[in-house]
Tab-separated table of C-alpha atoms and ligand atoms in Angstrom:
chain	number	residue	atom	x	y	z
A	53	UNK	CA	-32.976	-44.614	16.970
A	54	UNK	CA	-32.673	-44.125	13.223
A	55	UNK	CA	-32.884	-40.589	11.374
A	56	UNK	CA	-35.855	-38.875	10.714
A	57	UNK	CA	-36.554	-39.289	6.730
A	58	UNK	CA	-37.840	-36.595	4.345
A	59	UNK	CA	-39.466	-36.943	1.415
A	60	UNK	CA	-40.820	-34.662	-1.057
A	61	UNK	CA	-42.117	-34.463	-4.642
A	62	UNK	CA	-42.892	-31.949	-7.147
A	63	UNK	CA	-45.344	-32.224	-10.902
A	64	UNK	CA	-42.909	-31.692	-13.871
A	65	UNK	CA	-44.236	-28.533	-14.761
A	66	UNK	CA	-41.358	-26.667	-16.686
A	67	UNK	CA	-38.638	-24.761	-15.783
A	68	UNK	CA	-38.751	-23.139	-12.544
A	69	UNK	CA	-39.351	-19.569	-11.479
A	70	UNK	CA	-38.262	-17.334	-8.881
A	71	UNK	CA	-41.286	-18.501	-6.589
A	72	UNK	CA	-40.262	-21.877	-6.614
A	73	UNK	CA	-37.086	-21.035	-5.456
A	74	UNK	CA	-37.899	-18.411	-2.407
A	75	UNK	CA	-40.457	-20.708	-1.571
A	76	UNK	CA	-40.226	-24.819	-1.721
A	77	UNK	CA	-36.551	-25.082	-3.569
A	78	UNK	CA	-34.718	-22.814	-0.479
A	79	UNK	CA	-36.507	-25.336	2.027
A	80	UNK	CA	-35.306	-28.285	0.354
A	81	UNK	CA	-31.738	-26.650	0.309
A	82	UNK	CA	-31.734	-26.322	3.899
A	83	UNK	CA	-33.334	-29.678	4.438
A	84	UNK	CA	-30.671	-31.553	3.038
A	85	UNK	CA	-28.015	-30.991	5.670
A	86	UNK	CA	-30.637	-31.829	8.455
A	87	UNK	CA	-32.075	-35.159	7.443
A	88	UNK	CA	-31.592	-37.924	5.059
A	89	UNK	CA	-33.380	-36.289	2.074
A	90	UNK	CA	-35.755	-38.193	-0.911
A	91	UNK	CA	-36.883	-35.613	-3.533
A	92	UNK	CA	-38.549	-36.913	-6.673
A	93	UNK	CA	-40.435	-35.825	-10.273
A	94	UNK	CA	-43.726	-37.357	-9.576
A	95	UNK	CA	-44.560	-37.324	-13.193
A	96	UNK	CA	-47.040	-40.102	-12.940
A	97	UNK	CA	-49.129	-37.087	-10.974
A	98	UNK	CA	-48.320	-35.128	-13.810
A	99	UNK	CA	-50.185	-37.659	-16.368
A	100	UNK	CA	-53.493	-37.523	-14.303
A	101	UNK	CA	-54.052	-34.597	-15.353
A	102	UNK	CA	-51.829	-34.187	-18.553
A	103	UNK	CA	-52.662	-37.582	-19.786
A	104	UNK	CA	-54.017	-35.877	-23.180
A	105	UNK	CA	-50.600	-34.602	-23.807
A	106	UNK	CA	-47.930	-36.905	-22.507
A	107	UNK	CA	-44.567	-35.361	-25.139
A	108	UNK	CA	-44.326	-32.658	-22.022
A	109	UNK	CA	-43.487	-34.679	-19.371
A	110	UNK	CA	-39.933	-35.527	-20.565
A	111	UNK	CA	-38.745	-32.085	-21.580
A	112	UNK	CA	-40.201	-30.855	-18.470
A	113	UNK	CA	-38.477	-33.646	-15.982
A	114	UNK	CA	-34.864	-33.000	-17.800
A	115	UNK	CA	-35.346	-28.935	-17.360
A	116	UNK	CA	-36.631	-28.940	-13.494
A	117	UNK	CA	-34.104	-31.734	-12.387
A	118	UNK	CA	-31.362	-29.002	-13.523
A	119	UNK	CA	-33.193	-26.405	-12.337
A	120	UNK	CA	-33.033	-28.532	-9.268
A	121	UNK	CA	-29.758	-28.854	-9.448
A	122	UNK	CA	-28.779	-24.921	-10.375
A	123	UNK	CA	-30.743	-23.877	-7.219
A	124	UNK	CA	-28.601	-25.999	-5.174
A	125	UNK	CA	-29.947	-29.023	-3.972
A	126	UNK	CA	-26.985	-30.979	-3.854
A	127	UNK	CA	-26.748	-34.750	-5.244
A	128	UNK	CA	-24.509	-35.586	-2.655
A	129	UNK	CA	-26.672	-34.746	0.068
A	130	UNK	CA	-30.184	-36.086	-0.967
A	131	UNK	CA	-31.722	-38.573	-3.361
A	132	UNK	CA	-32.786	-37.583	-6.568
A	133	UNK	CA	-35.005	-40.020	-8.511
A	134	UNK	CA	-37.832	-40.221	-11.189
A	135	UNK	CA	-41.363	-41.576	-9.839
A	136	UNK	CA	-42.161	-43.781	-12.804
A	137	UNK	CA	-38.537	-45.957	-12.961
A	138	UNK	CA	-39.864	-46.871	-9.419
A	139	UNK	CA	-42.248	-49.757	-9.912
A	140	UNK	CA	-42.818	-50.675	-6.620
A	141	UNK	CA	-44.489	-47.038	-6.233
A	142	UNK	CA	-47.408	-48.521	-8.852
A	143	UNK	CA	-47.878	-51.797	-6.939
A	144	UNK	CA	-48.172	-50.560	-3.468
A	145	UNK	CA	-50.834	-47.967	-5.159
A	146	UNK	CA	-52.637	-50.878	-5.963
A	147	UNK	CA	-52.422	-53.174	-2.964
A	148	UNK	CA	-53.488	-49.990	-1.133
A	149	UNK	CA	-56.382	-49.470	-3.679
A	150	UNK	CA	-58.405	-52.087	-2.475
A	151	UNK	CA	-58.703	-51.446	1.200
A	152	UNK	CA	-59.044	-47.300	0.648
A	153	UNK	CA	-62.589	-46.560	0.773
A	154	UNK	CA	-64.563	-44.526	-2.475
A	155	UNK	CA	-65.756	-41.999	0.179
A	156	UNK	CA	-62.179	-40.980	1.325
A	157	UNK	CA	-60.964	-39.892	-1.546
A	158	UNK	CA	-64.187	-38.420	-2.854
A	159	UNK	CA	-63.819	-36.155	0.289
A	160	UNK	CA	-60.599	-34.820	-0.499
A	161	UNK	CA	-60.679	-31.157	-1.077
A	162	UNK	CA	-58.380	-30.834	-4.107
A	163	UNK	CA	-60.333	-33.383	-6.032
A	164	UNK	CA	-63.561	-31.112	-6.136
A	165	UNK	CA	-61.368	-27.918	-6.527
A	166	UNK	CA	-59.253	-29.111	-9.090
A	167	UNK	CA	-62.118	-30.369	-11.527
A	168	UNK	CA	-63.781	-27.470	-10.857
A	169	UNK	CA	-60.586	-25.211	-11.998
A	170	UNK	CA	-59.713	-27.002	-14.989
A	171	UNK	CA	-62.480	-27.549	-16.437
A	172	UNK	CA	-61.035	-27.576	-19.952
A	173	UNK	CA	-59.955	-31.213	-18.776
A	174	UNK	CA	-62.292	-34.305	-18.282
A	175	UNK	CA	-60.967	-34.999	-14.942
A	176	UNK	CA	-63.316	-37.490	-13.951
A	177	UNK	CA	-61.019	-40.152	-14.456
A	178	UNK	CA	-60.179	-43.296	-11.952
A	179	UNK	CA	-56.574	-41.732	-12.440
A	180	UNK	CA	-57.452	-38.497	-11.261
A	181	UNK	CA	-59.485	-39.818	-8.500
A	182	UNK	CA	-56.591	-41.823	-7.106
A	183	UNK	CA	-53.918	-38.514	-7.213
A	184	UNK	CA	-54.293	-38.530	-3.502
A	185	UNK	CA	-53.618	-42.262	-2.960
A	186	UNK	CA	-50.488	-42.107	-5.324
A	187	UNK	CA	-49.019	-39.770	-3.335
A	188	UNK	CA	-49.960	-42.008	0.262
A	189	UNK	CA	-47.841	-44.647	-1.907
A	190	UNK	CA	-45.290	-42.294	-2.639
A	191	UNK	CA	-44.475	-41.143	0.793
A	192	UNK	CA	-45.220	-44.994	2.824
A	193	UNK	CA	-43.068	-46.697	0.307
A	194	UNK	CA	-39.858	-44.866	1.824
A	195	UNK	CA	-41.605	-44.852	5.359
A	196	UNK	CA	-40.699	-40.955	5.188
A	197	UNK	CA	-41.632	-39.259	8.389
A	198	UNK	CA	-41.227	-35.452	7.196
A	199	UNK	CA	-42.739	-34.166	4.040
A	200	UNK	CA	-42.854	-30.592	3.554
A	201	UNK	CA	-45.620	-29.490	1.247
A	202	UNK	CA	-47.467	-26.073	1.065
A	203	UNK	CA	-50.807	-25.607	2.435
A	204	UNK	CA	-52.691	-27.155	-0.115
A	205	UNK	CA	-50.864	-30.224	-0.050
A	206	UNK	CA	-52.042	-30.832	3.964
A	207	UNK	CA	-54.981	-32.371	3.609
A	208	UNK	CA	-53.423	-34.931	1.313
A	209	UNK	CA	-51.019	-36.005	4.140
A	210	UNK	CA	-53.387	-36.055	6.335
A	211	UNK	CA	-55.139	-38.652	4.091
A	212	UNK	CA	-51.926	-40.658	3.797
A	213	UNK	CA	-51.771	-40.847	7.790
A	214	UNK	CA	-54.818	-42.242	7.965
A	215	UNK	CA	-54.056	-44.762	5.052
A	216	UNK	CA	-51.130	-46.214	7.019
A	217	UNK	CA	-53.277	-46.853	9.794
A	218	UNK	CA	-55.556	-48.388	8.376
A	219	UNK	CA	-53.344	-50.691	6.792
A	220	UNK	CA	-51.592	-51.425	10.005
A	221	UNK	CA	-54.880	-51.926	11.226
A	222	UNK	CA	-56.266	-54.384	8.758
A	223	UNK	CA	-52.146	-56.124	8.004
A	224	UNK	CA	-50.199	-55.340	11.287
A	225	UNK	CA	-51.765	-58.409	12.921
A	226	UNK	CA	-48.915	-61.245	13.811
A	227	UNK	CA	-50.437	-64.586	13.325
A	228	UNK	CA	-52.117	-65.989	16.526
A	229	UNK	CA	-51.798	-61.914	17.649
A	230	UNK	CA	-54.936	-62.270	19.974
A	231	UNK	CA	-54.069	-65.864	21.656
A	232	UNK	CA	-50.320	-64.543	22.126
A	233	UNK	CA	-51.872	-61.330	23.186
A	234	UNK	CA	-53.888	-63.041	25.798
A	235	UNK	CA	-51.047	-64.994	27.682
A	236	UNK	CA	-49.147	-61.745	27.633
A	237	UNK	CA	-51.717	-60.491	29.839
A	238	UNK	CA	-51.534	-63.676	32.103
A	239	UNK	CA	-47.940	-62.772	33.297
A	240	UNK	CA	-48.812	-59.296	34.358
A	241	UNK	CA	-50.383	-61.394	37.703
A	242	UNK	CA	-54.102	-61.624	38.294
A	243	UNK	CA	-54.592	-58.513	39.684
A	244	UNK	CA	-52.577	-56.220	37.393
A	245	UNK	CA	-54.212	-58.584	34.341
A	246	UNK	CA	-57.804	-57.685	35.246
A	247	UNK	CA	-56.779	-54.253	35.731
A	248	UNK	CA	-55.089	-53.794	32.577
A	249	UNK	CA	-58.501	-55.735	30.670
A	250	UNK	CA	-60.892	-53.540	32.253
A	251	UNK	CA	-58.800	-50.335	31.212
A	252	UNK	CA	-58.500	-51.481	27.469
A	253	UNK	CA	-62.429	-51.957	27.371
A	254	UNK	CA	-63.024	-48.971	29.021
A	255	UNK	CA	-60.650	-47.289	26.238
A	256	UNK	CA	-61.994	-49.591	23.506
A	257	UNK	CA	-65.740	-49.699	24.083
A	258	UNK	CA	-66.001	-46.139	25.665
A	259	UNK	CA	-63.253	-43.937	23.484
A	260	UNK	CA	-61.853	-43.041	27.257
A	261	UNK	CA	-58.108	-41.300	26.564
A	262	UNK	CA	-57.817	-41.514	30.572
A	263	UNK	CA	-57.970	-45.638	30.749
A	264	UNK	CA	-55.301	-45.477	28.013
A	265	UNK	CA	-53.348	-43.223	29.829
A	266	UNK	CA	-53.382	-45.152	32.844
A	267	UNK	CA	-52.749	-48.801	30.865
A	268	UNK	CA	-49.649	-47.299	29.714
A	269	UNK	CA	-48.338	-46.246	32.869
A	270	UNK	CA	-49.569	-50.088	34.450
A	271	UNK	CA	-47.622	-51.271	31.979
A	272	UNK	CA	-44.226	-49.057	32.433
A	273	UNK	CA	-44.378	-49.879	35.723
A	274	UNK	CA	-44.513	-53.546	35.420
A	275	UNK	CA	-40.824	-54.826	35.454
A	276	UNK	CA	-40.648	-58.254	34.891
A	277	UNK	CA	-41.949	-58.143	31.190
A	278	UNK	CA	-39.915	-59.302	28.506
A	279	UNK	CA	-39.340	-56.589	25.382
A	280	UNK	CA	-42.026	-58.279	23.442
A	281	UNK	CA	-44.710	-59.156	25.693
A	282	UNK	CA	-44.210	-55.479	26.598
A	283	UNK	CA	-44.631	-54.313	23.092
A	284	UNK	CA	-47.520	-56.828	22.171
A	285	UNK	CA	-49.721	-55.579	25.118
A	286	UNK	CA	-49.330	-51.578	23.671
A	287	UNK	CA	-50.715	-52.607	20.375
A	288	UNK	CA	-53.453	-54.838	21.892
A	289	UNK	CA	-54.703	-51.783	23.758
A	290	UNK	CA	-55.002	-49.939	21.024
A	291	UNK	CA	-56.332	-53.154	18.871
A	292	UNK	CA	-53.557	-52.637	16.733
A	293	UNK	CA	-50.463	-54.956	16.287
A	294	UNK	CA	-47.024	-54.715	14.275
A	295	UNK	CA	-46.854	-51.044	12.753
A	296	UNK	CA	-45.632	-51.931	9.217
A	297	UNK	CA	-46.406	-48.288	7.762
A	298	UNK	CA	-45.064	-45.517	9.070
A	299	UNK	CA	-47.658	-42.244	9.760
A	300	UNK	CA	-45.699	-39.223	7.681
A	301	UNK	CA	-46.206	-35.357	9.600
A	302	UNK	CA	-46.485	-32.561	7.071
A	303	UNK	CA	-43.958	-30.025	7.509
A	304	UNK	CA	-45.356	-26.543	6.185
A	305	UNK	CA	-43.247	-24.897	3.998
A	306	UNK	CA	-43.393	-21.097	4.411
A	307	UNK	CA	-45.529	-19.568	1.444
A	308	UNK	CA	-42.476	-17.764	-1.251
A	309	UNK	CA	-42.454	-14.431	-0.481
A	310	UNK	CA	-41.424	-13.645	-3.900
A	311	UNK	CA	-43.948	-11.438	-5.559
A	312	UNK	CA	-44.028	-11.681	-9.462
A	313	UNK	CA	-43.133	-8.799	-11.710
A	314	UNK	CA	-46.795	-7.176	-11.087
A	315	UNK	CA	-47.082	-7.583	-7.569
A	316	UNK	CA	-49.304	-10.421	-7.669
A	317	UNK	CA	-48.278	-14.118	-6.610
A	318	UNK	CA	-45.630	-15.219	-9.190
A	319	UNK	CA	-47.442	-17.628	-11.191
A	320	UNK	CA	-46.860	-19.079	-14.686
A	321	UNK	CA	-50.927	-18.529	-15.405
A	322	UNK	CA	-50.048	-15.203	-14.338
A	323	UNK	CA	-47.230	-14.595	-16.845
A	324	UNK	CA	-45.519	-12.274	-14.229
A	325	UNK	CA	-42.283	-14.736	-13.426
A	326	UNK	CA	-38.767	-14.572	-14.003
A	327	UNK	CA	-37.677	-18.160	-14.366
A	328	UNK	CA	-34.557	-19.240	-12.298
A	329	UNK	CA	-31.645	-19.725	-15.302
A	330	UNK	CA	-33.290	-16.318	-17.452
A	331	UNK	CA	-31.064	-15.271	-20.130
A	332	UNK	CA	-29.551	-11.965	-18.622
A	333	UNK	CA	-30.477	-9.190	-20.988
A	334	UNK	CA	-34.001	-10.963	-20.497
A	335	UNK	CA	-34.121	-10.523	-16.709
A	336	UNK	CA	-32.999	-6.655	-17.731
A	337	UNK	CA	-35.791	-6.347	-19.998
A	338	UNK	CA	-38.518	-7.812	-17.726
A	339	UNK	CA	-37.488	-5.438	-14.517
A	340	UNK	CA	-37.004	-1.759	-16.631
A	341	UNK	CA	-40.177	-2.328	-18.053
A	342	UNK	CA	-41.765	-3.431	-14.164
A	343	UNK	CA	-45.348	-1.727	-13.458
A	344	UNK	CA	-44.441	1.184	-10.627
A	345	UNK	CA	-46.543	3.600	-8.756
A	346	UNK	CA	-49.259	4.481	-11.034
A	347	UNK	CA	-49.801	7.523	-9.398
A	348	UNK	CA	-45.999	8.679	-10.355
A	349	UNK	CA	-46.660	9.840	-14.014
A	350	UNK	CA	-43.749	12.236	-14.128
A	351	UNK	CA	-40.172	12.061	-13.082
A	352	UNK	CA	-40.959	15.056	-10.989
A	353	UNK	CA	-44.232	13.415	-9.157
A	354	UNK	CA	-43.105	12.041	-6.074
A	355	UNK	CA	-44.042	8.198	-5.321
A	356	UNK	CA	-44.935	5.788	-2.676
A	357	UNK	CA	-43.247	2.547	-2.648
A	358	UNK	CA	-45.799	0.944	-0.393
A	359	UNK	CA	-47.718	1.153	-3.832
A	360	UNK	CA	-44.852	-0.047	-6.391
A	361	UNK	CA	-43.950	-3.817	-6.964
A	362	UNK	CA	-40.502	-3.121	-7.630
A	363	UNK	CA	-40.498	-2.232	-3.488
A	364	UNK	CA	-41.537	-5.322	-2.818
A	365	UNK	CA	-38.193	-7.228	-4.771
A	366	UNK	CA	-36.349	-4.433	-2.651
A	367	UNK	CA	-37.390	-5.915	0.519
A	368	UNK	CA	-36.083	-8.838	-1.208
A	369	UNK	CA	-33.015	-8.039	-2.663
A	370	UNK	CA	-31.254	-4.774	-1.254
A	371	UNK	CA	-29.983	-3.781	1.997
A	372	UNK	CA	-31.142	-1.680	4.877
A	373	UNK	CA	-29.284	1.404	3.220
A	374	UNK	CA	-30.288	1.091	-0.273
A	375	UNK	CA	-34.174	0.418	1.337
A	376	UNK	CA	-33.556	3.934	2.873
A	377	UNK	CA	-32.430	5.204	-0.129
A	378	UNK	CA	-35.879	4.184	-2.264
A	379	UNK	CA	-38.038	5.488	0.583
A	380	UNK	CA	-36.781	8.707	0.461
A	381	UNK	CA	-35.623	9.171	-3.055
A	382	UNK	CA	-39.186	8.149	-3.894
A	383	UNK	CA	-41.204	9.941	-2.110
A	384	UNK	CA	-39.350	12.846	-2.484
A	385	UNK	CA	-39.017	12.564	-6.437
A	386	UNK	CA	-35.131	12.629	-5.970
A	387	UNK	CA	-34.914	9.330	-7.663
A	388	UNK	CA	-36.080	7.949	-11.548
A	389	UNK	CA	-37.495	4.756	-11.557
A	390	UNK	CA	-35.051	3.352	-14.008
A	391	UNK	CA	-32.538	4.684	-11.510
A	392	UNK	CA	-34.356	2.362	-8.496
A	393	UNK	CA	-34.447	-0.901	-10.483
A	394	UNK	CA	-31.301	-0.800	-10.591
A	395	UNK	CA	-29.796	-2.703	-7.778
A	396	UNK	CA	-33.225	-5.183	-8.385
A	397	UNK	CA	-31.985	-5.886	-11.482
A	398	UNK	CA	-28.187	-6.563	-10.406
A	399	UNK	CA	-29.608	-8.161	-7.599
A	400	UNK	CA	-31.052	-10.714	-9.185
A	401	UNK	CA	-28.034	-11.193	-11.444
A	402	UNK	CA	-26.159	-11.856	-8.681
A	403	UNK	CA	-28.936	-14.143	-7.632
A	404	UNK	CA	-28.504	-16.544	-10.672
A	405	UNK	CA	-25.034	-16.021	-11.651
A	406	UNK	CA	-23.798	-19.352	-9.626
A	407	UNK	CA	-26.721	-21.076	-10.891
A	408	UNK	CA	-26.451	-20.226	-14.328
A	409	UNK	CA	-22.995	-21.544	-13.739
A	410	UNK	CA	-24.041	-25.089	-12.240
A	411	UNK	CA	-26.558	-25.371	-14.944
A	412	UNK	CA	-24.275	-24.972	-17.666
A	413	UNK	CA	-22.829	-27.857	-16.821
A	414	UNK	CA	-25.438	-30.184	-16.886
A	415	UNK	CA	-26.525	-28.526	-19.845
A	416	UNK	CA	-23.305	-29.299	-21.732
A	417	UNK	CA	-23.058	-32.581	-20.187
A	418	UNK	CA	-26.622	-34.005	-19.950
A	419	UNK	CA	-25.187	-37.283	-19.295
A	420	UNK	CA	-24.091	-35.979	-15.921
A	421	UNK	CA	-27.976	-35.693	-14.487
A	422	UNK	CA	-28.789	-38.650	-16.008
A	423	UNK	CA	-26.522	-40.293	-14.340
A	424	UNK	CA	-27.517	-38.141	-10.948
A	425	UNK	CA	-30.754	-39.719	-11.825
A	426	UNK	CA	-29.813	-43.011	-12.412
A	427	UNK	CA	-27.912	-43.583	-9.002
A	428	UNK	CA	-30.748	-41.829	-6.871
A	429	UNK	CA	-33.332	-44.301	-8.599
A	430	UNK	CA	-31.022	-47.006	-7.601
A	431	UNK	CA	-30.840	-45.892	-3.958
A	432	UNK	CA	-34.385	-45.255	-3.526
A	433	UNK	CA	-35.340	-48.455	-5.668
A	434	UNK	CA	-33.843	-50.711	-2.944
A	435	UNK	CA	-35.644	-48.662	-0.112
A	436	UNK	CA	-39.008	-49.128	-1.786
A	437	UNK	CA	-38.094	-52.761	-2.307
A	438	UNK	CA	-37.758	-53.424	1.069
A	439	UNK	CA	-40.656	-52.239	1.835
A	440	UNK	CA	-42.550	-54.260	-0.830
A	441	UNK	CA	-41.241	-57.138	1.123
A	442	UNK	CA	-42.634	-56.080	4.130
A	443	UNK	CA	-46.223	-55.233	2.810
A	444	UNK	CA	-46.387	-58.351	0.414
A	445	UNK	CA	-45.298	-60.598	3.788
A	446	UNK	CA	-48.212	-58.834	5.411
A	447	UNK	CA	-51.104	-59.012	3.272
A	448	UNK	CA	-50.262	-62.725	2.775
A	449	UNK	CA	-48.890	-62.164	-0.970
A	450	UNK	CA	-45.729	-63.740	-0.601
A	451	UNK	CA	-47.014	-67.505	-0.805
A	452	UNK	CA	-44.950	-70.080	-2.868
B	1045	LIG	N1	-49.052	-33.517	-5.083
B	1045	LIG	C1	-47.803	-32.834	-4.910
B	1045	LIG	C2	-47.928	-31.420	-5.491
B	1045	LIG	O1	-48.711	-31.202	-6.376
B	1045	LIG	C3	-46.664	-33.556	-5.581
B	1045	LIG	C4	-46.396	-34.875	-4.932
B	1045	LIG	C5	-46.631	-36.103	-5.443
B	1045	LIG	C6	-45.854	-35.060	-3.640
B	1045	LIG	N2	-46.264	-37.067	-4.577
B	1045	LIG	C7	-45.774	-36.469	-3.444
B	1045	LIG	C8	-45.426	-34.185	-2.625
B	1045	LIG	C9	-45.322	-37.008	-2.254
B	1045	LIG	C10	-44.970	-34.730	-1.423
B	1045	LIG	C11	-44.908	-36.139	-1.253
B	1045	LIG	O2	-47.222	-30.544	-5.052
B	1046	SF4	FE1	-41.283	2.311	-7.406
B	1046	SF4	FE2	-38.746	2.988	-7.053
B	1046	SF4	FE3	-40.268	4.265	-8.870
B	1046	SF4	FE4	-40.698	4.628	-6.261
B	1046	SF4	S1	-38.857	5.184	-7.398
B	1046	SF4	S2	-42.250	4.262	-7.845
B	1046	SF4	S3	-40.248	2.594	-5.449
B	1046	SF4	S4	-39.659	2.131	-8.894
């Protein structure tokens, strides 16, 4: 059997933040030594909704690829590549365009939501329409079987599942697959043949899981099949044939439990973040000045921490003794605040410091991700290529 693939992708937005990192970037991390890892800018999903203001997308590819890279995901271990130098990602898009029906995508939750959200933006564009379709092309082209994604993201896999079997459905037939399909059936004997017939129509006509069941054991048990009579009379249950995409599973990726500096979510909209490479003094700055209990006016007022933000980067950052040491010096007013943020603050620090040191070197060296860049685009170029082949060969596209 081959290795499970994973494949992921993220919208240039900008340098990273703290939630990025405790949430999708740490998953990816850990990924990496587990499977063969593909993890992309999709900055073609960027332009369907940025398409008014296109200058951002290269600044912001450059700065998360080495924020990428600071966090840890390691070039060595996965592929790192660009959506747009993959053409191939554009043409399957396409091919896939015409057999995806309007209603489908129309149905997709995050098309409503999103236009609904931004509605500074005319996002009633074929482009934006499509977002969930680019991504199906994104994740069939490598014939990924993982992708982790938050929540949001689900649906949109789910869509891409049913978008490889559809194609399969439609493209999967070999030539002649019924006739072939029908002297298969011949060598399973008389008896077994018209048993195995009436099971598929009770499965086909009547939806009946049981008659599958049962057609799949009929045919386990039948010995003298060759491999590809075998595997010819699965798919003809099913009315499928050759499976030429591959059906991705999502693979939820645990919600960050970073909270940002005010206790809500850390979100850019928010402005609460601390970004992953933060100047130092910066990172200082942002934590002293941290909302805390607002019922602890005075030095002297005791506080409770369940009602302070800066508990919640505790739970984060410190140790079961220094936790101890809030609770009580809080509630019992033995602490300052300025005094508590302390080991948040050199907590962090220590956080960043060896990816402020990673990212200096791609900073001084920019050549260095390019060149990161350019190899994974080569590796992942000749995956998508194959593909291509494959899907070209099955629509009927690869005529002289
Ligand atoms: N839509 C994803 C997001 O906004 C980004 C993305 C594009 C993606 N293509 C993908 C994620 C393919 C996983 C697989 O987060
Ligand atoms: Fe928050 Fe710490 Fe101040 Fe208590 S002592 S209010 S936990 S910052």
């Amino acid at each position: 059997m081959y290795a499970e693939k994973v494949l992921s992708g993220m919208r240039p937005t900008g340098r990273l933040h703290l939630g990025h990192y405790h949430g999708v970037l740490a998953n990816w991390i850990k990924l990496q030594h587990e499977y063969p890892c593909l993890f992309f800018v999709a900055d073609w999903h960027a332009l369907t909704t940025a398409y008014d203001e296109p200058g951002t997308i290269a600044q912001n590819t450059w700065d998360m690829v080495i924020d990428w890279l600071a966090a840890g995901v390691d070039p060595s271990q996965a592929t790192l590549f660009i959506q747009s130098r993959i053409p191939e990602h554009a043409e399957l898009h396409l091919l896939l365009s015409m057999m995806t029906p309007l209603g489908w995508l129309e149905r997709v939750p995050t098309y409503k939501d999103q236009q609904e959200k931004l509605t500074q933006k005319d996002l009633a564009t074929y482009g934006f329409l499509g977002y969930p379709l680019l991504q199906a092309a994104d994740i069939l082209i490598y014939r990924a079987n993982r992708v982790p994604v938050g929540e949001d993201q689900v649906p949109h896999i789910e869509f891409t599942r049913e978008i490889a079997r559809r194609f399969n459905h439609l493209y999967g037939r070999e030539p002649g697959f019924e006739d072939k399909a029908r002297e298969s059936i011949k060598k399973l004997g008389s008896k077994r043949g018209k048993l195995y017939e009436e099971l598929r129509t009770r499965f086909q006509e009547k939806g009946e899981a049981e008659a599958l069941e049962q057609a799949h054991v009929l045919l386990s048990d039948t010995q003298n099949l060759s491999h590809g009579d075998h595997e010819r009379l699965f798919g003809y249950l099913e009315g499928g044939g050759k499976m030429i995409l591959v059906e991705p599973d999502a693979m939820l990726t645990e919600a960050s439990r970073m909270p940002g500096l005010d206790g809500q979510k850390m979100s850019k909209s928010y402005g609460n973040t601390i970004a992953l490479r933060e100047d130092a003094e910066s990172i200082r700055k942002k934590i002293r000045t941290m909302q805390t209990d607002p019922q602890r006016v005075r030095r002297t007022d005791p506080g409770d921490p369940e009602k302070c933000p800066v508990w919640q980067f505790h739970q984060i950052y410190s140790n079961a003794e220094v936790k101890s040491w809030v609770q009580q010096g809080c509630r019992s007013a033995g602490i300052g605040c300025i005094e508590c943020k302390q080991p948040v603050i050199d907590g962090v620090l220590a956080e960043q410091e060896p990816m402020r040191e990673r990212a200096r070197m791609y900073e001084e060296d920019p050549q260095l991700v390019r060149n990161i860049i350019a190899d994974g685009c080569e590796k992942a170029r000749k995956l998508a290529q194959e593909t291509m082949r494959d899907v070209r060969e099955a629509i009927g596209l690869d005529y002289a």
